[in-house]
mmCIF file of C-alpha atoms in Angstrom:
data_model
loop_
_atom_site.group_PDB
_atom_site.id
_atom_site.type_symbol
_atom_site.label_atom_id
_atom_site.label_comp_id
_atom_site.label_asym_id
_atom_site.label_seq_id
_atom_site.Cartn_x
_atom_site.Cartn_y
_atom_site.Cartn_z
ATOM 1 C CA UNK A 284 18.177 -5.599 0.730
ATOM 2 C CA UNK A 285 15.831 -8.565 0.915
ATOM 3 C CA UNK A 286 15.734 -11.944 -0.764
ATOM 4 C CA UNK A 287 14.017 -12.222 -4.158
ATOM 5 C CA UNK A 288 12.522 -15.442 -2.754
ATOM 6 C CA UNK A 289 10.629 -13.405 -0.163
ATOM 7 C CA UNK A 290 9.018 -11.375 -2.965
ATOM 8 C CA UNK A 291 8.263 -14.504 -4.987
ATOM 9 C CA UNK A 292 6.017 -15.808 -2.167
ATOM 10 C CA UNK A 293 3.379 -13.141 -2.831
ATOM 11 C CA UNK A 294 0.913 -13.051 -5.763
ATOM 12 C CA UNK A 295 1.480 -9.285 -6.078
ATOM 13 C CA UNK A 296 4.911 -10.101 -7.568
ATOM 14 C CA UNK A 297 3.888 -13.308 -9.396
ATOM 15 C CA UNK A 298 4.286 -11.986 -12.940
ATOM 16 C CA UNK A 299 7.823 -10.661 -12.536
ATOM 17 C CA UNK A 300 10.957 -12.235 -13.975
ATOM 18 C CA UNK A 301 13.875 -13.373 -11.830
ATOM 19 C CA UNK A 302 15.803 -10.269 -12.921
ATOM 20 C CA UNK A 303 12.946 -7.950 -11.986
ATOM 21 C CA UNK A 304 12.545 -9.644 -8.603
ATOM 22 C CA UNK A 305 16.284 -9.258 -8.001
ATOM 23 C CA UNK A 306 16.090 -5.540 -8.861
ATOM 24 C CA UNK A 307 13.212 -5.008 -6.445
ATOM 25 C CA UNK A 308 14.952 -7.043 -3.742
ATOM 26 C CA UNK A 309 17.942 -4.684 -3.980
ATOM 27 C CA UNK A 310 15.773 -1.691 -3.006
ATOM 28 C CA UNK A 311 13.628 -3.551 -0.486
ATOM 29 C CA UNK A 312 13.772 -3.955 3.244
ATOM 30 C CA UNK A 313 11.650 -5.675 5.859
ATOM 31 C CA UNK A 314 9.999 -3.374 8.391
ATOM 32 C CA UNK A 315 7.897 -3.952 11.506
ATOM 33 C CA UNK A 316 5.079 -1.873 12.989
ATOM 34 C CA UNK A 317 3.499 -2.325 16.430
ATOM 35 C CA UNK A 318 -0.289 -2.458 16.763
ATOM 36 C CA UNK A 319 -1.753 1.041 16.825
ATOM 37 C CA UNK A 320 1.019 2.695 14.810
ATOM 38 C CA UNK A 321 0.105 4.895 11.851
ATOM 39 C CA UNK A 322 1.921 3.373 8.867
ATOM 40 C CA UNK A 323 1.128 6.077 6.307
ATOM 41 C CA UNK A 324 -0.737 9.374 6.644
ATOM 42 C CA UNK A 325 -3.324 10.796 4.273
ATOM 43 C CA UNK A 326 -1.932 13.653 2.112
ATOM 44 C CA UNK A 327 1.688 12.941 3.110
ATOM 45 C CA UNK A 328 4.280 12.349 0.412
ATOM 46 C CA UNK A 329 4.583 8.657 -0.442
ATOM 47 C CA UNK A 330 8.044 7.445 0.519
ATOM 48 C CA UNK A 331 7.553 3.768 -0.334
ATOM 49 C CA UNK A 332 5.370 1.035 -1.748
ATOM 50 C CA UNK A 333 4.650 -1.536 0.963
ATOM 51 C CA UNK A 334 3.410 -5.097 0.884
ATOM 52 C CA UNK A 335 2.008 -6.371 4.167
ATOM 53 C CA UNK A 336 3.550 -9.749 5.011
ATOM 54 C CA UNK A 337 2.048 -10.291 8.483
ATOM 55 C CA UNK A 338 -0.810 -8.761 10.439
ATOM 56 C CA UNK A 339 -3.742 -6.554 9.526
ATOM 57 C CA UNK A 340 -4.139 -2.810 9.131
ATOM 58 C CA UNK A 341 -7.050 -0.403 8.702
ATOM 59 C CA UNK A 342 -7.419 2.043 5.825
ATOM 60 C CA UNK A 343 -9.090 5.211 7.073
ATOM 61 C CA UNK A 344 -9.904 8.816 6.226
ATOM 62 C CA UNK A 345 -9.839 11.746 8.624
ATOM 63 C CA UNK A 346 -12.616 14.334 8.430
ATOM 64 C CA UNK A 347 -13.003 17.562 10.394
ATOM 65 C CA UNK A 348 -16.545 17.801 11.812
ATOM 66 C CA UNK A 349 -17.244 21.542 11.871
ATOM 67 C CA UNK A 350 -20.483 21.133 13.842
ATOM 68 C CA UNK A 351 -18.794 19.509 16.817
ATOM 69 C CA UNK A 352 -15.292 20.859 16.147
ATOM 70 C CA UNK A 353 -13.874 17.339 16.295
ATOM 71 C CA UNK A 354 -11.848 15.143 14.025
ATOM 72 C CA UNK A 355 -13.476 11.868 12.980
ATOM 73 C CA UNK A 356 -11.851 8.784 11.500
ATOM 74 C CA UNK A 357 -13.755 6.604 9.030
ATOM 75 C CA UNK A 358 -12.397 3.106 8.430
ATOM 76 C CA UNK A 359 -13.069 2.166 4.804
ATOM 77 C CA UNK A 360 -11.046 -0.995 4.403
ATOM 78 C CA UNK A 361 -8.615 -3.507 5.764
ATOM 79 C CA UNK A 362 -5.218 -4.615 4.507
ATOM 80 C CA UNK A 363 -4.188 -8.211 5.127
ATOM 81 C CA UNK A 364 -1.074 -10.239 4.390
ATOM 82 C CA UNK A 365 -0.093 -10.107 0.730
ATOM 83 C CA UNK A 366 -1.803 -6.784 0.017
ATOM 84 C CA UNK A 367 -0.052 -3.544 -0.932
ATOM 85 C CA UNK A 368 -0.366 -0.096 0.591
ATOM 86 C CA UNK A 369 1.353 3.157 -0.263
ATOM 87 C CA UNK A 370 0.256 2.486 -3.835
ATOM 88 C CA UNK A 371 0.657 6.176 -4.672
ATOM 89 C CA UNK A 372 4.402 5.506 -4.845
ATOM 90 C CA UNK A 373 4.022 5.121 -8.622
ATOM 91 C CA UNK A 374 1.104 7.502 -9.190
ATOM 92 C CA UNK A 375 1.559 11.269 -9.331
ATOM 93 C CA UNK A 376 1.401 13.448 -7.290
ATOM 94 C CA UNK A 377 2.905 10.695 -5.080
ATOM 95 C CA UNK A 378 0.722 11.503 -2.048
ATOM 96 C CA UNK A 379 -1.214 9.071 0.118
ATOM 97 C CA UNK A 380 -4.962 9.249 -0.474
ATOM 98 C CA UNK A 381 -5.769 7.659 2.890
ATOM 99 C CA UNK A 382 -4.119 6.727 6.160
ATOM 100 C CA UNK A 383 -3.204 3.222 7.295
ATOM 101 C CA UNK A 384 -3.021 2.104 10.934
ATOM 102 C CA UNK A 385 -1.763 -1.249 12.215
ATOM 103 C CA UNK A 386 -4.617 -3.229 13.802
ATOM 104 C CA UNK A 387 -2.171 -5.873 14.995
ATOM 105 C CA UNK A 388 1.611 -6.090 15.066
ATOM 106 C CA UNK A 389 2.587 -5.993 11.389
ATOM 107 C CA UNK A 390 5.514 -6.806 9.148
ATOM 108 C CA UNK A 391 5.904 -5.479 5.632
ATOM 109 C CA UNK A 392 8.214 -5.299 2.667
ATOM 110 C CA UNK A 393 9.164 -1.680 1.978
ATOM 111 C CA UNK A 394 10.263 -0.622 -1.519
ATOM 112 C CA UNK A 395 11.749 2.878 -1.630
ATOM 113 C CA UNK A 396 9.544 5.081 -3.846
ATOM 114 C CA UNK A 397 12.316 7.063 -5.550
ATOM 115 C CA UNK A 398 14.340 3.962 -6.386
ATOM 116 C CA UNK A 399 11.182 2.141 -7.482
ATOM 117 C CA UNK A 400 10.280 4.950 -9.886
ATOM 118 C CA UNK A 401 13.803 4.789 -11.317
ATOM 119 C CA UNK A 402 13.453 1.047 -11.897
ATOM 120 C CA UNK A 403 10.105 1.352 -13.675
ATOM 121 C CA UNK A 404 11.460 4.160 -15.866
ATOM 122 C CA UNK A 405 14.189 1.753 -17.017
ATOM 123 C CA UNK A 406 11.942 -1.304 -17.431
ATOM 124 C CA UNK A 407 8.586 -0.772 -19.144
ATOM 125 C CA UNK A 408 7.501 -4.358 -18.487
ATOM 126 C CA UNK A 409 8.138 -3.957 -14.762
ATOM 127 C CA UNK A 410 6.124 -0.733 -14.838
ATOM 128 C CA UNK A 411 3.249 -2.443 -16.636
ATOM 129 C CA UNK A 412 3.103 -5.383 -14.224
ATOM 130 C CA UNK A 413 3.346 -3.271 -11.064
ATOM 131 C CA UNK A 414 0.803 -0.734 -12.296
ATOM 132 C CA UNK A 415 -1.641 -3.533 -13.168
ATOM 133 C CA UNK A 416 -1.323 -4.882 -9.638
ATOM 134 C CA UNK A 417 -1.702 -1.391 -8.141
ATOM 135 C CA UNK A 418 -4.796 -0.674 -10.245
ATOM 136 C CA UNK A 419 -6.290 -4.008 -9.180
ATOM 137 C CA UNK A 420 -5.722 -3.136 -5.507
ATOM 138 C CA UNK A 421 -7.195 0.350 -5.996
ATOM 139 C CA UNK A 422 -10.277 -1.019 -7.758
ATOM 140 C CA UNK A 423 -10.821 -3.630 -5.043
ATOM 141 C CA UNK A 424 -10.660 -0.896 -2.396
ATOM 142 C CA UNK A 425 -12.963 1.377 -4.381
ATOM 143 C CA UNK A 426 -15.495 -1.434 -4.693
ATOM 144 C CA UNK A 427 -15.311 -2.187 -0.956
ATOM 145 C CA UNK A 428 -15.844 1.503 -0.162
ATOM 146 C CA UNK A 429 -18.808 1.628 -2.549
ATOM 147 C CA UNK A 430 -20.360 -1.367 -0.788
ATOM 148 C CA UNK A 431 -19.857 0.278 2.614
ATOM 149 C CA UNK A 432 -21.434 3.497 1.366
ATOM 150 C CA UNK A 433 -24.431 1.644 -0.056
ATOM 151 C CA UNK A 434 -24.871 -0.265 3.217
ATOM 152 C CA UNK A 435 -24.733 2.977 5.212
ATOM 153 C CA UNK A 436 -27.554 4.464 3.129
ATOM 154 C CA UNK A 437 -29.704 1.312 3.171
#
């Protein structure tokens, strides 16, 4: 369990009521990751929605290069304090679409995915607010990836 006040500090949770913040705080915990640790892996089942509270992390994809028989990692974005990751926690099939690796020592709020899905099933307003924030994060990342792709072809 974490304090609702910790959640209240971040814009991601800004539109939630005191009751909703208290519900999320009940299923939340603070976690730490050392620099270099993989925080979530592409294609793995999503166990939690995270909000980075300290540090930075890279979003990357892994691709098998058949010509050289090597695995290559492509960094497509960065997560900084106040940004979510593991956003597939509320989106079926509940699998990560990319990997995340700590660039620096990181701290995050971890909201258990199963308990989070139960909460949003019981509270449509909570679902609406969280999904809006998740969609915003996904669109921001999509736009950043599009810009990187355009720059690579320029």
